[in-house]
Amino acid sequence: MKYDIIIIGSGHNGLVAANYLAKAGLKTLIIEKRNRPGGMADTAEYKGIKYSRASYVIGLFPKKIEEELGISFPVFDSPFADIFMTDDGELLYLWRDKEKRVEELKKHGQLRYKELDDLIFKLKEKVEEKLLFVTQPPSLEDFKKLVEGTELEIFLEPTEKVLSEYLDEKFHEAFAYAFMFNLPAYIMAYYFTVEWRIVKGGMGKIGEVLAENAKKLGVDFLYNTEVKEIAIRDNKAEGVVTSDGKVIESKIVLHAASPVLLDKLTNGRVKVIHPNFRPSWRRWTIIYKNPPKMPEFMKENLATVFTLPIGEITIPPDGNYITSMGGDIEEIKDFFGLKGEDILYIDKLTPKILENEYNAPFGDMNHMPMTPEYMFDNRPAKKWGYTTPIKNLYITGAGTYPGGQITGIPGRNAAAKILQDLGLFMA
């Protein structure tokens, strides 16, 4: 069978794109190397216990996309997006409700926080209105024009400088990861949300929901199948060749995995440069036999994220496991009073394991670095947007604009670009 669209990879952006393309009437096939959808939004299992393996919370996925596709994800609700602990044990509750959030910061002496909150959400609103849902990514200059001459110019300054104007230093990491401190504050604003939530049944539910909806729209799926090569003739993509030598024809190919993989898939015709750098993060999942010892503030709020000196912690109400991003395993066990006999299994995820198991070169969860040189229309290469130098070969995923995390925006935008080029409209 010849398809209108073949999508390589069933991560959430590939799935989002498939939904929109199928809604517009295009015969769509998704080819996935693994045995299930979702990519790094993955639920793993150990002796019947399911747990989120790579990504662990959702919060940047727009309601606009959920409404357009008629989907919703099963999540735990909580009045807090995060509970932050300073190095000296002070607890900051990041309320979803703005008034309560501002009052909470005032209790901690942060009297200027409301100004920062207002600025962040004003910027996010303007970006969404003008620059977010597009078929051609904006440039840095477009962003500068959006904010120039306004109070929002502050987001061109380093994150640490901006935070220092409004917050005491001990609260900075409640609003930004340390790697952002020397980067422009628009990157902090990209990540900031009070909508972080834990997904019921693990992050794999995101892929399941999107895949099920896609199937209802007529999308075909081919799992446990690796694409060996993108079939190209006269500089035009015409389908794919799988690892078993099978040729599947299509009018258009949409690559939804890391753009770094295109070099191999196109025999060097499409090359994306990723800095030769592998991060040093570690992600731990501790499945326990005996319940850990938890302070009361955690026991009472298992449906939220805890940002502690030992790392970012989640303990979903529907499981008997602890996940931690960036912490030391011995410190985590000590904090929760876990001994050897209390632990059933420990899953360690590293950039190298991520690269091998999730086909993510350099172990980059975001496919490309979330740094200024790879933002806006530089992502993944200057002015490509969702296209490539090969006709009918399109790209989507975290390595395209606007960037990483589970947003679905690259998937929607890539689908819109394809439909635009075909003279069709988003259904």
Tab-separated table of C-alpha atoms in Angstrom:
chain	number	residue	atom	x	y	z
A	1	MET	CA	0.000	0.000	0.000
A	2	LYS	CA	1.190	3.513	-0.804
A	3	TYR	CA	0.612	6.129	1.893
A	4	ASP	CA	0.174	9.858	1.746
A	5	ILE	CA	2.357	10.239	4.843
A	6	ILE	CA	4.865	7.969	6.575
A	7	ILE	CA	5.880	9.161	10.049
A	8	ILE	CA	9.117	7.787	11.469
A	9	GLY	CA	8.808	7.464	15.249
A	10	SER	CA	5.784	7.368	17.547
A	11	GLY	CA	6.910	9.832	20.186
A	12	HIS	CA	4.196	12.229	21.263
A	13	ASN	CA	4.982	14.769	18.524
A	14	GLY	CA	4.795	12.157	15.791
A	15	LEU	CA	1.480	11.008	17.237
A	16	VAL	CA	0.112	14.555	17.441
A	17	ALA	CA	1.085	15.165	13.817
A	18	ALA	CA	-0.536	11.885	12.751
A	19	ASN	CA	-3.805	12.896	14.403
A	20	TYR	CA	-3.966	16.207	12.559
A	21	LEU	CA	-2.894	14.732	9.214
A	22	ALA	CA	-5.415	11.900	9.437
A	23	LYS	CA	-8.156	14.354	10.435
A	24	ALA	CA	-7.408	16.186	7.184
A	25	GLY	CA	-8.012	12.960	5.254
A	26	LEU	CA	-4.423	11.839	4.565
A	27	LYS	CA	-3.625	8.123	4.674
A	28	THR	CA	-0.985	7.931	7.386
A	29	LEU	CA	1.412	5.251	8.623
A	30	ILE	CA	3.557	5.470	11.765
A	31	ILE	CA	6.640	3.244	11.906
A	32	GLU	CA	8.077	2.659	15.375
A	33	LYS	CA	11.266	0.833	16.360
A	34	ARG	CA	9.953	-0.080	19.803
A	35	ASN	CA	6.912	-2.196	20.645
A	36	ARG	CA	4.688	0.655	21.860
A	37	PRO	CA	3.906	4.323	21.252
A	38	GLY	CA	5.045	7.311	23.267
A	39	GLY	CA	8.801	7.461	22.839
A	40	MET	CA	10.330	8.927	25.988
A	41	ALA	CA	6.837	9.408	27.435
A	42	ASP	CA	7.145	5.820	28.522
A	43	THR	CA	5.722	3.500	31.151
A	44	ALA	CA	8.052	0.647	32.064
A	45	GLU	CA	7.161	-2.389	34.158
A	46	TYR	CA	8.885	-4.560	36.741
A	47	LYS	CA	7.057	-7.620	38.113
A	48	GLY	CA	3.703	-6.063	37.364
A	49	ILE	CA	4.609	-2.660	38.818
A	50	LYS	CA	4.338	0.125	36.249
A	51	TYR	CA	6.411	3.287	36.490
A	52	SER	CA	7.349	6.317	34.413
A	53	ARG	CA	10.790	5.687	32.968
A	54	ALA	CA	12.156	8.710	31.110
A	55	SER	CA	9.833	11.732	31.232
A	56	TYR	CA	7.837	11.924	34.447
A	57	VAL	CA	5.442	14.901	34.431
A	58	ILE	CA	3.284	16.771	31.937
A	59	GLY	CA	2.615	20.477	32.083
A	60	LEU	CA	3.415	22.263	28.808
A	61	PHE	CA	0.919	20.444	26.568
A	62	PRO	CA	-1.549	23.157	25.436
A	63	LYS	CA	-5.268	22.800	26.083
A	64	LYS	CA	-5.667	24.071	22.533
A	65	ILE	CA	-4.263	20.820	21.127
A	66	GLU	CA	-6.265	18.626	23.502
A	67	GLU	CA	-9.453	20.444	22.476
A	68	GLU	CA	-8.702	20.333	18.756
A	69	LEU	CA	-8.024	16.585	18.910
A	70	GLY	CA	-10.802	15.833	21.389
A	71	ILE	CA	-8.479	14.107	23.860
A	72	SER	CA	-7.547	14.356	27.521
A	73	PHE	CA	-4.841	12.711	29.573
A	74	PRO	CA	-5.554	10.995	32.909
A	75	VAL	CA	-3.715	13.057	35.530
A	76	PHE	CA	-3.689	13.479	39.279
A	77	ASP	CA	-4.796	16.860	40.449
A	78	SER	CA	-3.253	18.833	43.259
A	79	PRO	CA	-3.507	22.443	44.397
A	80	PHE	CA	0.279	22.640	43.996
A	81	ALA	CA	2.460	22.431	40.894
A	82	ASP	CA	5.521	21.891	43.074
A	83	ILE	CA	6.647	21.890	46.694
A	84	PHE	CA	10.137	23.336	46.931
A	85	MET	CA	12.557	22.860	49.820
A	86	THR	CA	15.511	25.180	50.283
A	87	ASP	CA	18.886	23.889	51.410
A	88	ASP	CA	18.049	24.906	54.994
A	89	GLY	CA	14.695	23.080	54.968
A	90	GLU	CA	12.297	25.956	54.286
A	91	LEU	CA	9.203	24.797	52.350
A	92	LEU	CA	7.697	26.839	49.518
A	93	TYR	CA	4.328	25.687	48.155
A	94	LEU	CA	3.921	26.679	44.511
A	95	TRP	CA	0.148	27.016	44.292
A	96	ARG	CA	-1.623	26.769	40.950
A	97	ASP	CA	-3.950	29.562	42.064
A	98	LYS	CA	-2.209	32.863	41.423
A	99	GLU	CA	-3.464	34.739	44.490
A	100	LYS	CA	-2.432	31.909	46.789
A	101	ARG	CA	0.908	31.622	45.006
A	102	VAL	CA	1.646	35.317	45.481
A	103	GLU	CA	0.565	35.176	49.144
A	104	GLU	CA	2.805	32.152	49.721
A	105	LEU	CA	5.825	34.031	48.392
A	106	LYS	CA	4.953	37.031	50.553
A	107	LYS	CA	4.977	34.772	53.624
A	108	HIS	CA	8.569	33.966	52.732
A	109	GLY	CA	9.468	37.633	52.401
A	110	GLN	CA	9.390	37.702	48.592
A	111	LEU	CA	7.419	40.922	48.230
A	112	ARG	CA	8.284	41.524	44.559
A	113	TYR	CA	7.334	38.079	43.326
A	114	LYS	CA	3.974	39.190	41.908
A	115	GLU	CA	5.804	41.447	39.427
A	116	LEU	CA	7.839	38.485	38.173
A	117	ASP	CA	4.762	36.249	37.948
A	118	ASP	CA	2.916	38.915	35.957
A	119	LEU	CA	5.846	39.323	33.569
A	120	ILE	CA	6.309	35.603	32.948
A	121	PHE	CA	2.660	35.002	32.129
A	122	LYS	CA	2.377	38.166	30.056
A	123	LEU	CA	5.335	36.968	27.973
A	124	LYS	CA	3.912	33.466	27.587
A	125	GLU	CA	0.573	34.912	26.478
A	126	LYS	CA	2.190	37.162	23.861
A	127	VAL	CA	4.384	34.340	22.540
A	128	GLU	CA	1.406	32.000	22.256
A	129	GLU	CA	-0.627	34.640	20.466
A	130	LYS	CA	2.062	35.735	18.000
A	131	LEU	CA	4.882	33.187	17.706
A	132	LEU	CA	3.931	29.725	18.942
A	133	PHE	CA	1.503	28.016	16.555
A	134	VAL	CA	3.269	28.689	13.264
A	135	THR	CA	4.367	26.872	10.117
A	136	GLN	CA	7.636	28.814	9.934
A	137	PRO	CA	9.485	29.288	13.243
A	138	PRO	CA	10.253	32.861	14.265
A	139	SER	CA	13.797	34.151	14.505
A	140	LEU	CA	15.447	35.629	17.571
A	141	GLU	CA	14.969	38.994	15.875
A	142	ASP	CA	11.224	38.324	15.662
A	143	PHE	CA	11.212	37.628	19.392
A	144	LYS	CA	13.188	40.793	20.096
A	145	LYS	CA	10.670	42.834	18.083
A	146	LEU	CA	7.878	41.320	20.148
A	147	VAL	CA	9.397	42.516	23.426
A	148	GLU	CA	11.422	45.586	22.469
A	149	GLY	CA	10.373	48.820	24.097
A	150	THR	CA	8.331	46.949	26.693
A	151	GLU	CA	8.898	45.629	30.196
A	152	LEU	CA	9.317	42.179	28.623
A	153	GLU	CA	12.783	43.083	27.316
A	154	ILE	CA	14.013	41.762	30.635
A	155	PHE	CA	13.694	38.223	29.241
A	156	LEU	CA	16.680	38.859	26.990
A	157	GLU	CA	18.804	39.183	30.143
A	158	PRO	CA	20.403	36.174	31.909
A	159	THR	CA	17.970	34.176	34.020
A	160	GLU	CA	19.974	34.603	37.224
A	161	LYS	CA	20.012	38.373	36.812
A	162	VAL	CA	16.237	38.459	36.319
A	163	LEU	CA	15.516	36.183	39.257
A	164	SER	CA	17.837	38.216	41.490
A	165	GLU	CA	15.730	41.323	40.895
A	166	TYR	CA	12.634	39.696	42.334
A	167	LEU	CA	13.650	36.777	44.577
A	168	ASP	CA	16.183	35.848	47.217
A	169	GLU	CA	18.803	33.488	45.862
A	170	LYS	CA	17.619	30.524	47.933
A	171	PHE	CA	14.377	30.423	45.935
A	172	HIS	CA	15.898	30.681	42.451
A	173	GLU	CA	15.841	26.944	41.786
A	174	ALA	CA	12.112	26.855	42.498
A	175	PHE	CA	11.693	28.734	39.211
A	176	ALA	CA	14.607	27.648	37.050
A	177	TYR	CA	17.059	24.783	36.719
A	178	ALA	CA	20.655	25.720	37.448
A	179	PHE	CA	21.711	25.179	33.823
A	180	MET	CA	19.459	28.103	32.831
A	181	PHE	CA	21.031	30.681	35.120
A	182	ASN	CA	23.504	31.994	32.546
A	183	LEU	CA	21.051	31.611	29.656
A	184	PRO	CA	18.508	34.244	28.544
A	185	ALA	CA	15.432	34.352	30.752
A	186	TYR	CA	13.110	33.533	27.828
A	187	ILE	CA	14.345	29.952	28.265
A	188	MET	CA	13.246	30.034	31.908
A	189	ALA	CA	9.856	31.331	30.778
A	190	TYR	CA	9.587	28.513	28.243
A	191	TYR	CA	9.889	25.908	31.002
A	192	PHE	CA	7.883	27.720	33.651
A	193	THR	CA	4.324	26.559	34.284
A	194	VAL	CA	2.064	25.919	37.245
A	195	GLU	CA	0.395	23.062	35.364
A	196	TRP	CA	2.901	20.278	36.124
A	197	ARG	CA	0.968	17.088	36.817
A	198	ILE	CA	1.658	13.388	37.352
A	199	VAL	CA	0.004	11.075	34.818
A	200	LYS	CA	-2.092	8.209	36.161
A	201	GLY	CA	-0.661	4.858	35.115
A	202	GLY	CA	2.654	6.376	34.077
A	203	MET	CA	3.730	8.643	31.233
A	204	GLY	CA	3.065	5.934	28.657
A	205	LYS	CA	-0.618	6.870	28.934
A	206	ILE	CA	0.157	9.939	26.829
A	207	GLY	CA	1.233	7.787	23.908
A	208	GLU	CA	-1.667	5.395	24.461
A	209	VAL	CA	-4.261	8.177	24.374
A	210	LEU	CA	-2.782	9.775	21.258
A	211	ALA	CA	-2.308	6.441	19.477
A	212	GLU	CA	-5.848	5.285	20.234
A	213	ASN	CA	-7.256	8.521	18.878
A	214	ALA	CA	-5.072	8.221	15.779
A	215	LYS	CA	-6.301	4.687	15.130
A	216	LYS	CA	-9.906	5.927	15.252
A	217	LEU	CA	-8.946	8.410	12.538
A	218	GLY	CA	-7.540	5.601	10.368
A	219	VAL	CA	-3.809	5.845	11.109
A	220	ASP	CA	-1.899	2.574	10.622
A	221	PHE	CA	0.893	1.531	12.991
A	222	LEU	CA	3.909	-0.672	12.341
A	223	TYR	CA	5.723	-1.521	15.595
A	224	ASN	CA	8.992	-3.414	16.171
A	225	THR	CA	10.160	-2.066	12.832
A	226	GLU	CA	13.258	0.022	12.197
A	227	VAL	CA	13.591	2.399	9.281
A	228	LYS	CA	16.969	1.753	7.692
A	229	GLU	CA	16.810	4.430	5.022
A	230	ILE	CA	14.582	7.171	3.650
A	231	ALA	CA	13.991	6.454	-0.027
A	232	ILE	CA	15.121	9.490	-2.023
A	233	ARG	CA	15.072	9.966	-5.781
A	234	ASP	CA	15.854	13.199	-7.635
A	235	ASN	CA	16.216	14.925	-4.261
A	236	LYS	CA	12.668	13.971	-3.284
A	237	ALA	CA	11.549	11.624	-0.508
A	238	GLU	CA	9.383	8.791	-1.808
A	239	GLY	CA	9.034	6.495	1.174
A	240	VAL	CA	11.222	4.393	3.454
A	241	VAL	CA	13.221	1.180	3.470
A	242	THR	CA	12.909	-0.921	6.631
A	243	SER	CA	15.688	-2.971	8.184
A	244	ASP	CA	14.295	-6.139	6.610
A	245	GLY	CA	14.585	-4.591	3.137
A	246	LYS	CA	10.912	-3.784	2.677
A	247	VAL	CA	10.137	-0.638	0.686
A	248	ILE	CA	7.057	1.334	1.751
A	249	GLU	CA	6.097	4.160	-0.580
A	250	SER	CA	4.609	7.497	0.390
A	251	LYS	CA	4.151	10.970	-1.022
A	252	ILE	CA	5.669	12.554	2.088
A	253	VAL	CA	7.959	11.380	4.909
A	254	LEU	CA	7.820	13.052	8.320
A	255	HIS	CA	10.773	12.272	10.577
A	256	ALA	CA	9.664	12.578	14.211
A	257	ALA	CA	12.772	11.316	16.012
A	258	SER	CA	16.008	13.164	16.767
A	259	PRO	CA	17.086	15.146	13.679
A	260	VAL	CA	20.650	13.944	14.312
A	261	LEU	CA	19.544	10.536	12.955
A	262	LEU	CA	18.811	12.005	9.519
A	263	ASP	CA	22.487	11.849	8.546
A	264	LYS	CA	22.404	8.041	8.572
A	265	LEU	CA	18.875	7.725	7.186
A	266	THR	CA	19.659	9.910	4.154
A	267	ASN	CA	23.186	8.623	3.516
A	268	GLY	CA	24.649	11.968	4.494
A	269	ARG	CA	22.351	14.178	2.425
A	270	VAL	CA	20.743	15.761	5.501
A	271	LYS	CA	23.077	16.505	8.374
A	272	VAL	CA	22.265	18.174	11.684
A	273	ILE	CA	25.152	19.251	13.889
A	274	HIS	CA	24.760	18.443	17.574
A	275	PRO	CA	27.563	19.513	19.926
A	276	ASN	CA	29.652	16.509	20.883
A	277	PHE	CA	28.503	16.649	24.462
A	278	ARG	CA	26.829	14.065	26.674
A	279	PRO	CA	25.110	15.380	29.842
A	280	SER	CA	25.840	13.870	33.253
A	281	TRP	CA	22.328	13.601	34.734
A	282	ARG	CA	21.030	10.446	36.412
A	283	ARG	CA	17.422	9.400	36.882
A	284	TRP	CA	16.525	6.830	39.513
A	285	THR	CA	13.358	4.813	40.086
A	286	ILE	CA	13.202	2.926	43.374
A	287	ILE	CA	10.476	0.298	43.589
A	288	TYR	CA	9.967	-0.501	47.234
A	289	LYS	CA	8.526	-3.451	49.142
A	290	ASN	CA	8.118	-1.545	52.381
A	291	PRO	CA	6.779	2.035	52.367
A	292	PRO	CA	9.418	4.741	52.741
A	293	LYS	CA	9.497	7.122	55.672
A	294	MET	CA	8.144	10.408	54.433
A	295	PRO	CA	7.734	13.784	56.110
A	296	GLU	CA	4.104	14.850	56.539
A	297	PHE	CA	4.221	17.473	53.769
A	298	MET	CA	4.996	14.684	51.306
A	299	LYS	CA	2.518	12.141	52.679
A	300	GLU	CA	-0.262	14.683	52.312
A	301	ASN	CA	0.644	15.721	48.746
A	302	LEU	CA	1.685	12.674	46.734
A	303	ALA	CA	0.011	14.063	43.605
A	304	THR	CA	2.602	16.795	43.197
A	305	VAL	CA	6.283	17.264	42.382
A	306	PHE	CA	8.813	17.786	45.183
A	307	THR	CA	11.936	19.794	44.416
A	308	LEU	CA	14.276	18.942	47.285
A	309	PRO	CA	18.012	19.391	47.897
A	310	ILE	CA	18.385	15.670	47.041
A	311	GLY	CA	16.742	16.113	43.618
A	312	GLU	CA	13.380	16.414	41.928
A	313	ILE	CA	11.139	13.720	43.399
A	314	THR	CA	7.790	12.204	42.421
A	315	ILE	CA	5.920	9.511	44.369
A	316	PRO	CA	2.715	8.838	42.358
A	317	PRO	CA	-0.342	7.924	44.451
A	318	ASP	CA	-1.066	4.940	42.178
A	319	GLY	CA	2.285	3.180	42.578
A	320	ASN	CA	4.848	1.979	45.071
A	321	TYR	CA	7.878	3.682	43.638
A	322	ILE	CA	9.942	6.830	44.006
A	323	THR	CA	11.473	8.631	41.059
A	324	SER	CA	14.289	11.140	41.301
A	325	MET	CA	15.938	13.308	38.696
A	326	GLY	CA	19.469	14.409	39.347
A	327	GLY	CA	19.949	13.112	42.878
A	328	ASP	CA	22.474	10.767	44.450
A	329	ILE	CA	20.995	7.307	45.055
A	330	GLU	CA	22.483	6.933	48.541
A	331	GLU	CA	21.178	10.345	49.618
A	332	ILE	CA	17.731	9.415	48.299
A	333	LYS	CA	17.701	6.136	50.208
A	334	ASP	CA	18.879	7.892	53.373
A	335	PHE	CA	16.233	10.611	53.071
A	336	PHE	CA	13.448	8.019	52.848
A	337	GLY	CA	15.004	5.629	55.345
A	338	LEU	CA	15.163	2.812	52.808
A	339	LYS	CA	17.341	-0.195	53.592
A	340	GLY	CA	18.265	-3.041	51.285
A	341	GLU	CA	15.411	-5.237	52.500
A	342	ASP	CA	12.893	-2.466	51.719
A	343	ILE	CA	13.862	-2.222	48.060
A	344	LEU	CA	12.529	-4.485	45.354
A	345	TYR	CA	14.282	-2.940	42.360
A	346	ILE	CA	16.271	0.137	41.310
A	347	ASP	CA	16.132	1.375	37.730
A	348	LYS	CA	19.008	3.649	36.717
A	349	LEU	CA	18.605	5.774	33.597
A	350	THR	CA	21.625	7.620	32.178
A	351	PRO	CA	22.219	9.539	28.946
A	352	LYS	CA	23.980	6.483	27.482
A	353	ILE	CA	21.049	4.197	28.339
A	354	LEU	CA	18.633	6.801	26.969
A	355	GLU	CA	20.617	6.897	23.731
A	356	ASN	CA	20.584	3.119	23.322
A	357	GLU	CA	17.035	2.355	24.428
A	358	TYR	CA	15.198	5.420	23.119
A	359	ASN	CA	17.304	6.146	20.027
A	360	ALA	CA	18.296	9.577	21.353
A	361	PRO	CA	21.788	10.555	20.134
A	362	PHE	CA	24.074	12.000	22.825
A	363	GLY	CA	21.451	11.028	25.408
A	364	ASP	CA	19.732	14.337	24.714
A	365	MET	CA	16.153	14.226	26.024
A	366	ASN	CA	15.423	17.383	24.043
A	367	HIS	CA	17.043	15.998	20.847
A	368	MET	CA	18.953	19.296	20.525
A	369	PRO	CA	20.293	21.524	23.334
A	370	MET	CA	17.899	24.076	24.806
A	371	THR	CA	20.429	26.876	24.428
A	372	PRO	CA	20.235	30.132	22.421
A	373	GLU	CA	22.155	28.807	19.424
A	374	TYR	CA	19.501	26.098	18.946
A	375	MET	CA	16.376	28.114	19.660
A	376	PHE	CA	13.806	29.751	17.391
A	377	ASP	CA	14.534	29.229	13.659
A	378	ASN	CA	17.979	27.795	14.453
A	379	ARG	CA	16.314	24.576	15.640
A	380	PRO	CA	17.642	22.206	14.373
A	381	ALA	CA	19.300	24.223	11.590
A	382	LYS	CA	18.922	27.795	10.385
A	383	LYS	CA	15.570	28.429	8.673
A	384	TRP	CA	14.703	24.763	8.076
A	385	GLY	CA	11.621	25.006	10.224
A	386	TYR	CA	9.754	21.725	9.695
A	387	THR	CA	11.298	21.077	6.274
A	388	THR	CA	14.689	19.774	5.117
A	389	PRO	CA	16.840	20.267	2.006
A	390	ILE	CA	15.101	17.151	0.606
A	391	LYS	CA	11.721	17.825	-0.999
A	392	ASN	CA	8.791	16.095	0.761
A	393	LEU	CA	10.978	15.206	3.750
A	394	TYR	CA	9.667	17.013	6.810
A	395	ILE	CA	10.747	16.981	10.454
A	396	THR	CA	9.101	17.350	13.837
A	397	GLY	CA	9.871	16.488	17.452
A	398	ALA	CA	11.712	18.085	20.348
A	399	GLY	CA	14.606	18.954	18.037
A	400	THR	CA	12.402	21.406	16.146
A	401	TYR	CA	10.774	24.667	17.238
A	402	PRO	CA	9.842	25.507	19.943
A	403	GLY	CA	11.838	22.757	21.691
A	404	GLY	CA	11.781	20.004	24.275
A	405	GLN	CA	9.399	18.722	26.937
A	406	ILE	CA	6.013	17.166	26.209
A	407	THR	CA	4.222	19.953	24.363
A	408	GLY	CA	2.875	18.491	21.109
A	409	ILE	CA	3.483	21.908	19.536
A	410	PRO	CA	6.174	20.735	17.068
A	411	GLY	CA	3.820	17.930	15.998
A	412	ARG	CA	0.936	20.302	15.385
A	413	ASN	CA	3.108	22.861	13.605
A	414	ALA	CA	4.741	20.280	11.328
A	415	ALA	CA	1.329	18.893	10.377
A	416	ALA	CA	0.104	22.421	9.641
A	417	LYS	CA	3.146	23.043	7.408
A	418	ILE	CA	2.553	19.819	5.462
A	419	LEU	CA	-1.125	20.620	4.982
A	420	GLN	CA	-0.259	24.170	3.953
A	421	ASP	CA	2.171	22.914	1.316
A	422	LEU	CA	-0.493	20.508	0.021
A	423	GLY	CA	-3.033	23.312	-0.248
A	424	LEU	CA	-5.109	21.805	2.557
A	425	PHE	CA	-6.297	23.235	5.864
A	426	MET	CA	-6.039	22.084	9.460
A	427	ALA	CA	-9.234	20.134	10.230
